[in-house]
Amino acid sequence: MRVGVPKEIKNHEYRVGLTPASVAELTAAGHEVLVEALAGNGIDFSDRDYMDAGARILPNAAEVFAAAEMIVKVKEPQPSEIAMLRPHHTLFTYLHLAPDPAQAKGLMASGATCIAYETVTSKSGALPLLKPMSEVAGRMSVQVGAHYLEKEQGGRGVLLGGVPGVAPARVAILGGGISGVNAAQMAVGMRADVTIYDINNDRLAELDMFFSSQIKTQYASRAAIAAAVERAHLVIGAVLVPGAAAPKLVTREMLKTMKRGSVLVDIAIDQGGCFETSRPTTHDDPVFVEEGVIHYCVANMPGAVARTSAFALNNATLPFVVRLANLGAAGAMAADPHLAAGLNVMGGQIRHKAVAEALDLPFVA
């Protein structure tokens, strides 16, 4: 199969769909890999690195799309990329279609087979291709939250871990999944006062055992979230409903009760965000203020630590890329129902139920 790797063009996106090591695996299996010139420069991989791994370098994205049968990316295709997709293409990347009807309609019009990293499942029902970036985003959320709590950044002027004689900052984490746990690990390491909120009592019990006395847990009722928001210095939104839009857990009215200079970090922004006042931001302009509260809602947070993120993502995606290349999309999905769960769009139709419901479009099984 001819596998294409275009250069990412989303704002400040430096990750790359395949590292040279991943390319070497594919070429060793007899596949042809076509990489756009400078695709890996953002994480210090040169065109020569790719050529040494067996790739052929093409001068622009148009030539990559024209020659390739499968396109492997990191972020959702931008309009200029959607325009280059054809019915024979298999697109394998993060899509996050639920809050993005324009992208969904573009992919439907292309006729391409579009498989989303974020809805591929494992035997346990977990999301193995979302996990590495959830880990990165969770850890980053505390890092950026602590930064924007600084007075110079417009924050309240609170040190996350406090000092002897001065209480630490209070951190509320909404969601006890992969992102939430990684956020809690970082916040605990910085000696913050951490509470995780979730609606799954079994999960809360697991977290209580895992963290012991390092954190507190609480059932995420509306009243509990309202109280948490009122007292927290940093609120991290880490909820996830696979394929669907994130629920709006924090309303504007709740926001009005927060202390001026407090910070919200919305990890769920790729799926529409879990704060009513959230809107996507970029690494160029990462924050905005609503009701005196700083909002960090960057839609590709892991892109800021692109080298770490690219390696972590490739570790997870490579086995699926190889399977798709070896068997073709139809054969690979027939052989692996967990990969098939990643199918979002094919033949002009929405093929994932949660995505269809979120977009109010027909679902085709």
mmCIF file of C-alpha atoms in Angstrom:
data_model
loop_
_atom_site.group_PDB
_atom_site.id
_atom_site.type_symbol
_atom_site.label_atom_id
_atom_site.label_comp_id
_atom_site.label_asym_id
_atom_site.label_seq_id
_atom_site.Cartn_x
_atom_site.Cartn_y
_atom_site.Cartn_z
ATOM 1 C CA MET A 1 0.000 0.000 0.000
ATOM 2 C CA ARG A 2 1.067 3.599 -0.587
ATOM 3 C CA VAL A 3 0.899 5.397 2.754
ATOM 4 C CA GLY A 4 0.989 9.211 2.750
ATOM 5 C CA VAL A 5 2.169 11.478 5.561
ATOM 6 C CA PRO A 6 1.404 15.174 4.977
ATOM 7 C CA LYS A 7 2.857 17.983 7.076
ATOM 8 C CA GLU A 8 0.397 19.093 9.768
ATOM 9 C CA ILE A 9 -0.996 22.562 9.058
ATOM 10 C CA LYS A 10 -3.166 23.274 12.106
ATOM 11 C CA ASN A 11 -1.984 26.230 14.177
ATOM 12 C CA HIS A 12 1.226 25.345 16.047
ATOM 13 C CA GLU A 13 0.881 21.651 15.304
ATOM 14 C CA TYR A 14 4.359 20.161 15.119
ATOM 15 C CA ARG A 15 3.555 16.485 15.572
ATOM 16 C CA VAL A 16 3.765 14.102 12.618
ATOM 17 C CA GLY A 17 1.661 11.102 11.709
ATOM 18 C CA LEU A 18 4.605 8.721 11.327
ATOM 19 C CA THR A 19 8.089 8.989 12.799
ATOM 20 C CA PRO A 20 11.038 7.587 10.822
ATOM 21 C CA ALA A 21 10.993 4.478 13.031
ATOM 22 C CA SER A 22 7.346 3.884 12.079
ATOM 23 C CA VAL A 23 8.180 4.432 8.428
ATOM 24 C CA ALA A 24 10.920 1.812 8.682
ATOM 25 C CA GLU A 25 8.399 -0.733 9.989
ATOM 26 C CA LEU A 26 6.105 -0.106 7.036
ATOM 27 C CA THR A 27 8.797 -0.164 4.377
ATOM 28 C CA ALA A 28 10.233 -3.363 5.851
ATOM 29 C CA ALA A 29 6.776 -4.901 5.382
ATOM 30 C CA GLY A 30 6.847 -3.952 1.701
ATOM 31 C CA HIS A 31 4.764 -0.792 1.765
ATOM 32 C CA GLU A 32 5.634 2.515 0.105
ATOM 33 C CA VAL A 33 5.637 5.581 2.359
ATOM 34 C CA LEU A 34 5.289 9.058 0.871
ATOM 35 C CA VAL A 35 6.226 11.907 3.208
ATOM 36 C CA GLU A 36 5.716 15.596 2.510
ATOM 37 C CA ALA A 37 8.918 17.607 2.591
ATOM 38 C CA LEU A 38 9.675 19.054 6.050
ATOM 39 C CA ALA A 39 6.828 17.058 7.649
ATOM 40 C CA GLY A 40 9.017 16.089 10.611
ATOM 41 C CA ASN A 41 10.975 19.309 11.024
ATOM 42 C CA GLY A 42 8.864 20.416 13.989
ATOM 43 C CA ILE A 43 10.238 17.540 16.066
ATOM 44 C CA ASP A 44 13.733 17.590 14.557
ATOM 45 C CA PHE A 45 13.342 14.826 11.992
ATOM 46 C CA SER A 46 14.867 15.801 8.655
ATOM 47 C CA ASP A 47 13.842 14.625 5.217
ATOM 48 C CA ARG A 48 17.096 12.642 5.205
ATOM 49 C CA ASP A 49 15.934 10.806 8.362
ATOM 50 C CA TYR A 50 12.810 9.741 6.491
ATOM 51 C CA MET A 51 14.706 8.796 3.356
ATOM 52 C CA ASP A 52 17.071 6.656 5.410
ATOM 53 C CA ALA A 53 13.988 4.853 6.787
ATOM 54 C CA GLY A 54 12.856 4.107 3.230
ATOM 55 C CA ALA A 55 10.372 6.908 2.589
ATOM 56 C CA ARG A 56 10.032 8.899 -0.609
ATOM 57 C CA ILE A 57 9.860 12.665 -0.081
ATOM 58 C CA LEU A 58 7.288 14.613 -2.068
ATOM 59 C CA PRO A 59 7.359 18.420 -2.316
ATOM 60 C CA ASN A 60 3.832 19.245 -1.152
ATOM 61 C CA ALA A 61 0.634 17.876 0.335
ATOM 62 C CA ALA A 62 -1.164 17.824 -3.014
ATOM 63 C CA GLU A 63 1.310 15.283 -4.384
ATOM 64 C CA VAL A 64 1.110 13.189 -1.207
ATOM 65 C CA PHE A 65 -2.691 13.028 -1.343
ATOM 66 C CA ALA A 66 -2.686 12.346 -5.078
ATOM 67 C CA ALA A 67 -0.278 9.412 -4.821
ATOM 68 C CA ALA A 68 -1.311 7.812 -1.519
ATOM 69 C CA GLU A 69 -4.024 5.274 -0.772
ATOM 70 C CA MET A 70 -3.959 5.819 3.008
ATOM 71 C CA ILE A 71 -3.333 9.166 4.710
ATOM 72 C CA VAL A 72 -1.927 9.053 8.244
ATOM 73 C CA LYS A 73 -2.162 12.323 10.171
ATOM 74 C CA VAL A 74 -2.370 13.631 13.718
ATOM 75 C CA LYS A 75 -5.058 16.313 13.767
ATOM 76 C CA GLU A 76 -8.343 16.551 11.920
ATOM 77 C CA PRO A 77 -8.010 17.502 8.244
ATOM 78 C CA GLN A 78 -8.273 21.197 7.540
ATOM 79 C CA PRO A 79 -10.547 22.414 4.688
ATOM 80 C CA SER A 80 -7.717 22.430 2.144
ATOM 81 C CA GLU A 81 -6.895 18.828 3.059
ATOM 82 C CA ILE A 82 -10.517 17.674 2.943
ATOM 83 C CA ALA A 83 -10.662 19.060 -0.594
ATOM 84 C CA MET A 84 -7.868 16.637 -1.584
ATOM 85 C CA LEU A 85 -9.553 13.502 -0.231
ATOM 86 C CA ARG A 86 -11.075 11.076 -2.723
ATOM 87 C CA PRO A 87 -13.299 7.984 -2.384
ATOM 88 C CA HIS A 88 -10.306 5.622 -2.669
ATOM 89 C CA HIS A 89 -8.586 7.188 0.351
ATOM 90 C CA THR A 90 -8.458 5.803 3.870
ATOM 91 C CA LEU A 91 -7.879 8.610 6.373
ATOM 92 C CA PHE A 92 -6.494 7.600 9.773
ATOM 93 C CA THR A 93 -6.208 10.433 12.291
ATOM 94 C CA TYR A 94 -7.949 12.227 15.150
ATOM 95 C CA LEU A 95 -11.264 13.590 13.859
ATOM 96 C CA HIS A 96 -13.374 14.780 16.839
ATOM 97 C CA LEU A 97 -16.425 15.201 14.603
ATOM 98 C CA ALA A 98 -19.106 15.673 17.267
ATOM 99 C CA PRO A 99 -18.625 19.454 17.641
ATOM 100 C CA ASP A 100 -17.570 19.980 14.002
ATOM 101 C CA PRO A 101 -20.434 19.555 11.515
ATOM 102 C CA ALA A 102 -18.528 21.366 8.759
ATOM 103 C CA GLN A 103 -15.709 18.818 8.883
ATOM 104 C CA ALA A 104 -18.166 15.937 9.034
ATOM 105 C CA LYS A 105 -20.033 17.143 5.962
ATOM 106 C CA GLY A 106 -16.747 17.694 4.126
ATOM 107 C CA LEU A 107 -15.600 14.160 4.868
ATOM 108 C CA MET A 108 -18.983 12.784 3.828
ATOM 109 C CA ALA A 109 -18.763 14.661 0.531
ATOM 110 C CA SER A 110 -15.260 13.306 -0.109
ATOM 111 C CA GLY A 111 -16.454 9.702 -0.111
ATOM 112 C CA ALA A 112 -13.312 8.682 1.798
ATOM 113 C CA THR A 113 -13.132 6.051 4.530
ATOM 114 C CA CYS A 114 -12.316 7.988 7.708
ATOM 115 C CA ILE A 115 -11.180 6.155 10.826
ATOM 116 C CA ALA A 116 -10.806 8.210 14.004
ATOM 117 C CA TYR A 117 -8.116 7.453 16.544
ATOM 118 C CA GLU A 118 -10.347 8.599 19.370
ATOM 119 C CA THR A 119 -13.049 5.941 18.867
ATOM 120 C CA VAL A 120 -10.852 2.888 18.239
ATOM 121 C CA THR A 121 -11.374 0.577 21.211
ATOM 122 C CA SER A 122 -9.497 -2.186 23.020
ATOM 123 C CA LYS A 123 -10.776 -5.541 24.253
ATOM 124 C CA SER A 124 -11.515 -3.932 27.624
ATOM 125 C CA GLY A 125 -13.499 -1.113 26.023
ATOM 126 C CA ALA A 126 -10.741 1.441 26.599
ATOM 127 C CA LEU A 127 -9.558 3.929 23.973
ATOM 128 C CA PRO A 128 -5.930 2.968 23.264
ATOM 129 C CA LEU A 129 -5.238 5.628 20.643
ATOM 130 C CA LEU A 130 -6.713 8.424 22.716
ATOM 131 C CA LYS A 131 -4.891 7.308 25.848
ATOM 132 C CA PRO A 132 -1.373 8.644 25.109
ATOM 133 C CA MET A 133 -2.619 12.115 24.213
ATOM 134 C CA SER A 134 -5.005 12.077 27.179
ATOM 135 C CA GLU A 135 -2.010 11.345 29.379
ATOM 136 C CA VAL A 136 -0.099 14.258 27.866
ATOM 137 C CA ALA A 137 -3.059 16.658 28.072
ATOM 138 C CA GLY A 138 -3.799 15.657 31.667
ATOM 139 C CA ARG A 139 -0.239 16.308 32.771
ATOM 140 C CA MET A 140 -0.059 19.542 30.794
ATOM 141 C CA SER A 141 -3.331 20.822 32.276
ATOM 142 C CA VAL A 142 -1.769 21.242 35.715
ATOM 143 C CA GLN A 143 1.389 22.735 34.237
ATOM 144 C CA VAL A 144 -0.527 25.414 32.305
ATOM 145 C CA GLY A 145 -3.015 25.917 35.123
ATOM 146 C CA ALA A 146 -0.210 26.662 37.568
ATOM 147 C CA HIS A 147 1.320 29.065 35.052
ATOM 148 C CA TYR A 148 -1.875 31.064 34.538
ATOM 149 C CA LEU A 149 -2.508 31.286 38.264
ATOM 150 C CA GLU A 150 0.564 33.516 38.395
ATOM 151 C CA LYS A 151 -0.261 37.196 38.855
ATOM 152 C CA GLU A 152 1.854 38.235 35.894
ATOM 153 C CA GLN A 153 -0.354 36.088 33.650
ATOM 154 C CA GLY A 154 -3.506 37.711 35.010
ATOM 155 C CA GLY A 155 -4.128 34.983 37.564
ATOM 156 C CA ARG A 156 -4.928 35.141 41.237
ATOM 157 C CA GLY A 157 -1.297 34.988 42.289
ATOM 158 C CA VAL A 158 -1.514 31.596 43.974
ATOM 159 C CA LEU A 159 1.268 29.010 44.145
ATOM 160 C CA LEU A 160 -0.269 25.630 43.431
ATOM 161 C CA GLY A 161 1.524 23.835 46.255
ATOM 162 C CA GLY A 162 1.524 26.671 48.757
ATOM 163 C CA VAL A 163 4.396 26.936 51.264
ATOM 164 C CA PRO A 164 4.704 26.116 54.978
ATOM 165 C CA GLY A 165 2.123 28.230 56.778
ATOM 166 C CA VAL A 166 0.167 29.060 53.595
ATOM 167 C CA ALA A 167 -2.476 26.678 52.233
ATOM 168 C CA PRO A 168 -2.026 25.161 48.754
ATOM 169 C CA ALA A 169 -4.322 25.910 45.840
ATOM 170 C CA ARG A 170 -7.521 23.904 45.547
ATOM 171 C CA VAL A 171 -7.746 21.882 42.315
ATOM 172 C CA ALA A 172 -11.037 20.360 41.130
ATOM 173 C CA ILE A 173 -10.747 17.721 38.410
ATOM 174 C CA LEU A 174 -13.994 16.883 36.612
ATOM 175 C CA GLY A 175 -13.670 13.332 35.335
ATOM 176 C CA GLY A 176 -11.708 10.393 36.669
ATOM 177 C CA GLY A 177 -10.536 8.933 33.365
ATOM 178 C CA ILE A 178 -7.053 8.896 31.858
ATOM 179 C CA SER A 179 -6.733 12.688 31.600
ATOM 180 C CA GLY A 180 -8.142 13.244 35.060
ATOM 181 C CA VAL A 181 -5.839 10.704 36.704
ATOM 182 C CA ASN A 182 -2.768 12.147 35.002
ATOM 183 C CA ALA A 183 -3.819 15.647 36.018
ATOM 184 C CA ALA A 184 -4.237 14.457 39.600
ATOM 185 C CA GLN A 185 -0.805 12.820 39.620
ATOM 186 C CA MET A 186 0.809 16.087 38.568
ATOM 187 C CA ALA A 187 -1.243 18.200 40.973
ATOM 188 C CA VAL A 188 -0.470 15.865 43.871
ATOM 189 C CA GLY A 189 3.204 16.008 42.951
ATOM 190 C CA MET A 190 3.014 19.793 43.215
ATOM 191 C CA ARG A 191 1.346 19.451 46.644
ATOM 192 C CA ALA A 192 -2.005 20.950 45.660
ATOM 193 C CA ASP A 193 -5.291 20.189 47.437
ATOM 194 C CA VAL A 194 -6.909 17.860 44.869
ATOM 195 C CA THR A 195 -10.457 16.540 44.494
ATOM 196 C CA ILE A 196 -11.622 14.336 41.613
ATOM 197 C CA TYR A 197 -15.307 14.346 40.642
ATOM 198 C CA ASP A 198 -16.957 11.517 38.674
ATOM 199 C CA ILE A 199 -20.394 9.941 38.248
ATOM 200 C CA ASN A 200 -19.089 6.370 38.427
ATOM 201 C CA ASN A 201 -18.957 5.236 42.040
ATOM 202 C CA ASP A 202 -16.843 2.208 41.190
ATOM 203 C CA ARG A 203 -14.319 4.483 39.543
ATOM 204 C CA LEU A 204 -14.264 6.774 42.559
ATOM 205 C CA ALA A 205 -13.523 3.769 44.755
ATOM 206 C CA GLU A 206 -10.649 2.756 42.459
ATOM 207 C CA LEU A 207 -9.222 6.265 42.580
ATOM 208 C CA ASP A 208 -9.537 6.369 46.343
ATOM 209 C CA MET A 209 -7.523 3.148 46.577
ATOM 210 C CA PHE A 210 -4.971 4.283 43.984
ATOM 211 C CA PHE A 211 -4.247 7.686 45.499
ATOM 212 C CA SER A 212 -4.988 6.763 49.119
ATOM 213 C CA SER A 213 -4.996 9.928 51.240
ATOM 214 C CA GLN A 214 -3.312 12.073 48.564
ATOM 215 C CA ILE A 215 -6.614 13.216 47.048
ATOM 216 C CA LYS A 216 -10.305 13.450 47.840
ATOM 217 C CA THR A 217 -13.087 12.030 45.668
ATOM 218 C CA GLN A 218 -16.684 13.141 45.316
ATOM 219 C CA TYR A 219 -19.705 12.134 43.266
ATOM 220 C CA ALA A 220 -20.194 14.665 40.475
ATOM 221 C CA SER A 221 -23.708 15.868 41.189
ATOM 222 C CA ARG A 222 -24.639 19.295 39.892
ATOM 223 C CA ALA A 223 -24.611 20.658 43.451
ATOM 224 C CA ALA A 224 -21.173 19.175 44.143
ATOM 225 C CA ILE A 225 -19.736 20.673 40.957
ATOM 226 C CA ALA A 226 -21.235 24.067 41.783
ATOM 227 C CA ALA A 227 -19.635 23.973 45.229
ATOM 228 C CA ALA A 228 -16.317 22.834 43.770
ATOM 229 C CA VAL A 229 -16.236 25.627 41.234
ATOM 230 C CA GLU A 230 -16.973 28.222 43.896
ATOM 231 C CA ARG A 231 -14.029 27.217 46.073
ATOM 232 C CA ALA A 232 -11.458 26.041 43.507
ATOM 233 C CA HIS A 233 -8.486 28.003 42.233
ATOM 234 C CA LEU A 234 -8.029 25.636 39.280
ATOM 235 C CA VAL A 235 -10.760 23.570 37.607
ATOM 236 C CA ILE A 236 -9.735 20.975 35.038
ATOM 237 C CA GLY A 237 -12.427 19.656 32.695
ATOM 238 C CA ALA A 238 -11.493 16.075 31.816
ATOM 239 C CA VAL A 239 -14.799 14.438 30.925
ATOM 240 C CA LEU A 240 -15.199 12.172 27.905
ATOM 241 C CA VAL A 241 -18.131 10.487 26.191
ATOM 242 C CA PRO A 242 -16.522 8.544 23.305
ATOM 243 C CA GLY A 243 -17.469 10.054 19.969
ATOM 244 C CA ALA A 244 -20.075 12.366 21.487
ATOM 245 C CA ALA A 245 -20.035 16.022 22.453
ATOM 246 C CA ALA A 246 -18.807 16.694 25.976
ATOM 247 C CA PRO A 247 -21.528 17.541 28.521
ATOM 248 C CA LYS A 248 -21.563 21.134 29.781
ATOM 249 C CA LEU A 249 -20.848 20.654 33.469
ATOM 250 C CA VAL A 250 -19.984 24.218 34.486
ATOM 251 C CA THR A 251 -22.497 26.934 33.648
ATOM 252 C CA ARG A 252 -21.907 30.654 33.386
ATOM 253 C CA GLU A 253 -23.851 31.118 36.605
ATOM 254 C CA MET A 254 -21.455 28.781 38.382
ATOM 255 C CA LEU A 255 -18.548 30.657 36.862
ATOM 256 C CA LYS A 256 -19.750 33.892 38.436
ATOM 257 C CA THR A 257 -19.144 32.398 41.887
ATOM 258 C CA MET A 258 -15.439 31.736 41.230
ATOM 259 C CA LYS A 259 -12.689 33.891 42.635
ATOM 260 C CA ARG A 260 -11.327 36.466 40.209
ATOM 261 C CA GLY A 261 -8.114 35.220 38.623
ATOM 262 C CA SER A 262 -9.011 31.551 39.005
ATOM 263 C CA VAL A 263 -8.301 29.267 36.038
ATOM 264 C CA LEU A 264 -10.291 26.767 33.983
ATOM 265 C CA VAL A 265 -8.459 24.290 31.742
ATOM 266 C CA ASP A 266 -10.789 22.495 29.321
ATOM 267 C CA ILE A 267 -9.158 19.271 28.116
ATOM 268 C CA ALA A 268 -12.520 18.294 26.585
ATOM 269 C CA ILE A 269 -12.457 21.194 24.118
ATOM 270 C CA ASP A 270 -11.761 18.831 21.191
ATOM 271 C CA GLN A 271 -15.229 17.412 21.830
ATOM 272 C CA GLY A 272 -16.859 20.815 22.284
ATOM 273 C CA GLY A 273 -15.729 21.558 25.836
ATOM 274 C CA CYS A 274 -17.325 20.853 29.204
ATOM 275 C CA PHE A 275 -17.674 24.469 30.366
ATOM 276 C CA GLU A 276 -20.559 26.530 29.008
ATOM 277 C CA THR A 277 -18.212 29.466 28.423
ATOM 278 C CA SER A 278 -15.520 27.473 26.588
ATOM 279 C CA ARG A 279 -14.505 28.136 22.992
ATOM 280 C CA PRO A 280 -11.496 26.693 21.171
ATOM 281 C CA THR A 281 -8.243 28.637 21.389
ATOM 282 C CA THR A 282 -4.806 28.154 19.861
ATOM 283 C CA HIS A 283 -1.238 28.091 21.110
ATOM 284 C CA ASP A 284 -0.873 31.547 19.531
ATOM 285 C CA ASP A 285 -3.655 32.957 21.715
ATOM 286 C CA PRO A 286 -4.342 30.290 24.363
ATOM 287 C CA VAL A 287 -6.494 32.051 26.943
ATOM 288 C CA PHE A 288 -9.446 34.392 27.324
ATOM 289 C CA VAL A 289 -11.308 35.764 30.332
ATOM 290 C CA GLU A 290 -14.996 35.318 31.122
ATOM 291 C CA GLU A 291 -16.525 36.577 34.392
ATOM 292 C CA GLY A 292 -13.029 37.320 35.676
ATOM 293 C CA VAL A 293 -11.905 33.697 35.191
ATOM 294 C CA ILE A 294 -9.074 32.661 32.870
ATOM 295 C CA HIS A 295 -10.029 29.979 30.331
ATOM 296 C CA TYR A 296 -7.363 27.806 28.682
ATOM 297 C CA CYS A 297 -9.068 25.918 25.841
ATOM 298 C CA VAL A 298 -6.333 25.002 23.355
ATOM 299 C CA ALA A 299 -7.689 22.302 21.070
ATOM 300 C CA ASN A 300 -4.346 20.589 20.445
ATOM 301 C CA MET A 301 -2.669 20.848 23.829
ATOM 302 C CA PRO A 302 -0.208 17.974 23.230
ATOM 303 C CA GLY A 303 1.162 19.845 20.207
ATOM 304 C CA ALA A 304 3.055 22.071 22.625
ATOM 305 C CA VAL A 305 5.238 19.107 23.611
ATOM 306 C CA ALA A 306 5.305 17.749 20.100
ATOM 307 C CA ARG A 307 8.291 15.445 20.308
ATOM 308 C CA THR A 308 7.072 13.590 23.387
ATOM 309 C CA SER A 309 3.556 13.482 21.934
ATOM 310 C CA ALA A 310 4.602 12.212 18.503
ATOM 311 C CA PHE A 311 6.560 9.313 19.962
ATOM 312 C CA ALA A 312 3.764 8.419 22.378
ATOM 313 C CA LEU A 313 1.140 8.568 19.628
ATOM 314 C CA ASN A 314 3.186 6.477 17.184
ATOM 315 C CA ASN A 315 3.732 3.814 19.851
ATOM 316 C CA ALA A 316 -0.040 3.392 19.996
ATOM 317 C CA THR A 317 -1.046 3.872 16.352
ATOM 318 C CA LEU A 318 1.672 1.927 14.528
ATOM 319 C CA PRO A 319 0.189 -1.582 14.971
ATOM 320 C CA PHE A 320 -3.109 -0.327 13.527
ATOM 321 C CA VAL A 321 -1.383 1.480 10.655
ATOM 322 C CA VAL A 322 0.503 -1.699 9.750
ATOM 323 C CA ARG A 323 -2.720 -3.741 9.912
ATOM 324 C CA LEU A 324 -4.528 -1.256 7.650
ATOM 325 C CA ALA A 325 -1.642 -1.279 5.193
ATOM 326 C CA ASN A 326 -1.388 -5.084 5.156
ATOM 327 C CA LEU A 327 -5.089 -5.851 4.839
ATOM 328 C CA GLY A 328 -6.657 -2.678 3.479
ATOM 329 C CA ALA A 329 -9.318 -0.784 5.407
ATOM 330 C CA ALA A 330 -12.151 -3.237 4.753
ATOM 331 C CA GLY A 331 -10.043 -6.303 5.532
ATOM 332 C CA ALA A 332 -8.469 -4.796 8.639
ATOM 333 C CA MET A 333 -11.810 -3.714 10.091
ATOM 334 C CA ALA A 334 -13.404 -7.069 9.296
ATOM 335 C CA ALA A 335 -10.570 -8.794 11.146
ATOM 336 C CA ASP A 336 -10.578 -6.423 14.115
ATOM 337 C CA PRO A 337 -13.877 -5.147 15.536
ATOM 338 C CA HIS A 338 -11.967 -2.779 17.821
ATOM 339 C CA LEU A 339 -10.424 -1.036 14.821
ATOM 340 C CA ALA A 340 -13.851 -1.069 13.174
ATOM 341 C CA ALA A 341 -15.146 0.942 16.143
ATOM 342 C CA GLY A 342 -12.935 3.755 14.857
ATOM 343 C CA LEU A 343 -14.896 4.052 11.620
ATOM 344 C CA ASN A 344 -16.662 7.428 11.612
ATOM 345 C CA VAL A 345 -17.353 8.145 7.937
ATOM 346 C CA MET A 346 -17.451 5.913 4.860
ATOM 347 C CA GLY A 347 -19.100 6.212 1.469
ATOM 348 C CA GLY A 348 -20.625 9.558 2.340
ATOM 349 C CA GLN A 349 -22.356 8.263 5.477
ATOM 350 C CA ILE A 350 -21.801 8.596 9.225
ATOM 351 C CA ARG A 351 -20.896 5.160 10.546
ATOM 352 C CA HIS A 352 -20.488 5.862 14.284
ATOM 353 C CA LYS A 353 -23.697 6.092 16.314
ATOM 354 C CA ALA A 354 -22.514 8.629 18.923
ATOM 355 C CA VAL A 355 -21.127 10.897 16.207
ATOM 356 C CA ALA A 356 -24.369 10.711 14.235
ATOM 357 C CA GLU A 357 -26.425 11.537 17.310
ATOM 358 C CA ALA A 358 -24.189 14.466 18.219
ATOM 359 C CA LEU A 359 -24.462 15.875 14.697
ATOM 360 C CA ASP A 360 -28.154 15.009 14.285
ATOM 361 C CA LEU A 361 -27.336 13.124 11.106
ATOM 362 C CA PRO A 362 -28.467 9.649 9.942
ATOM 363 C CA PHE A 363 -26.457 6.743 11.287
ATOM 364 C CA VAL A 364 -25.652 3.783 9.049
ATOM 365 C CA ALA A 365 -24.467 0.622 10.800
#
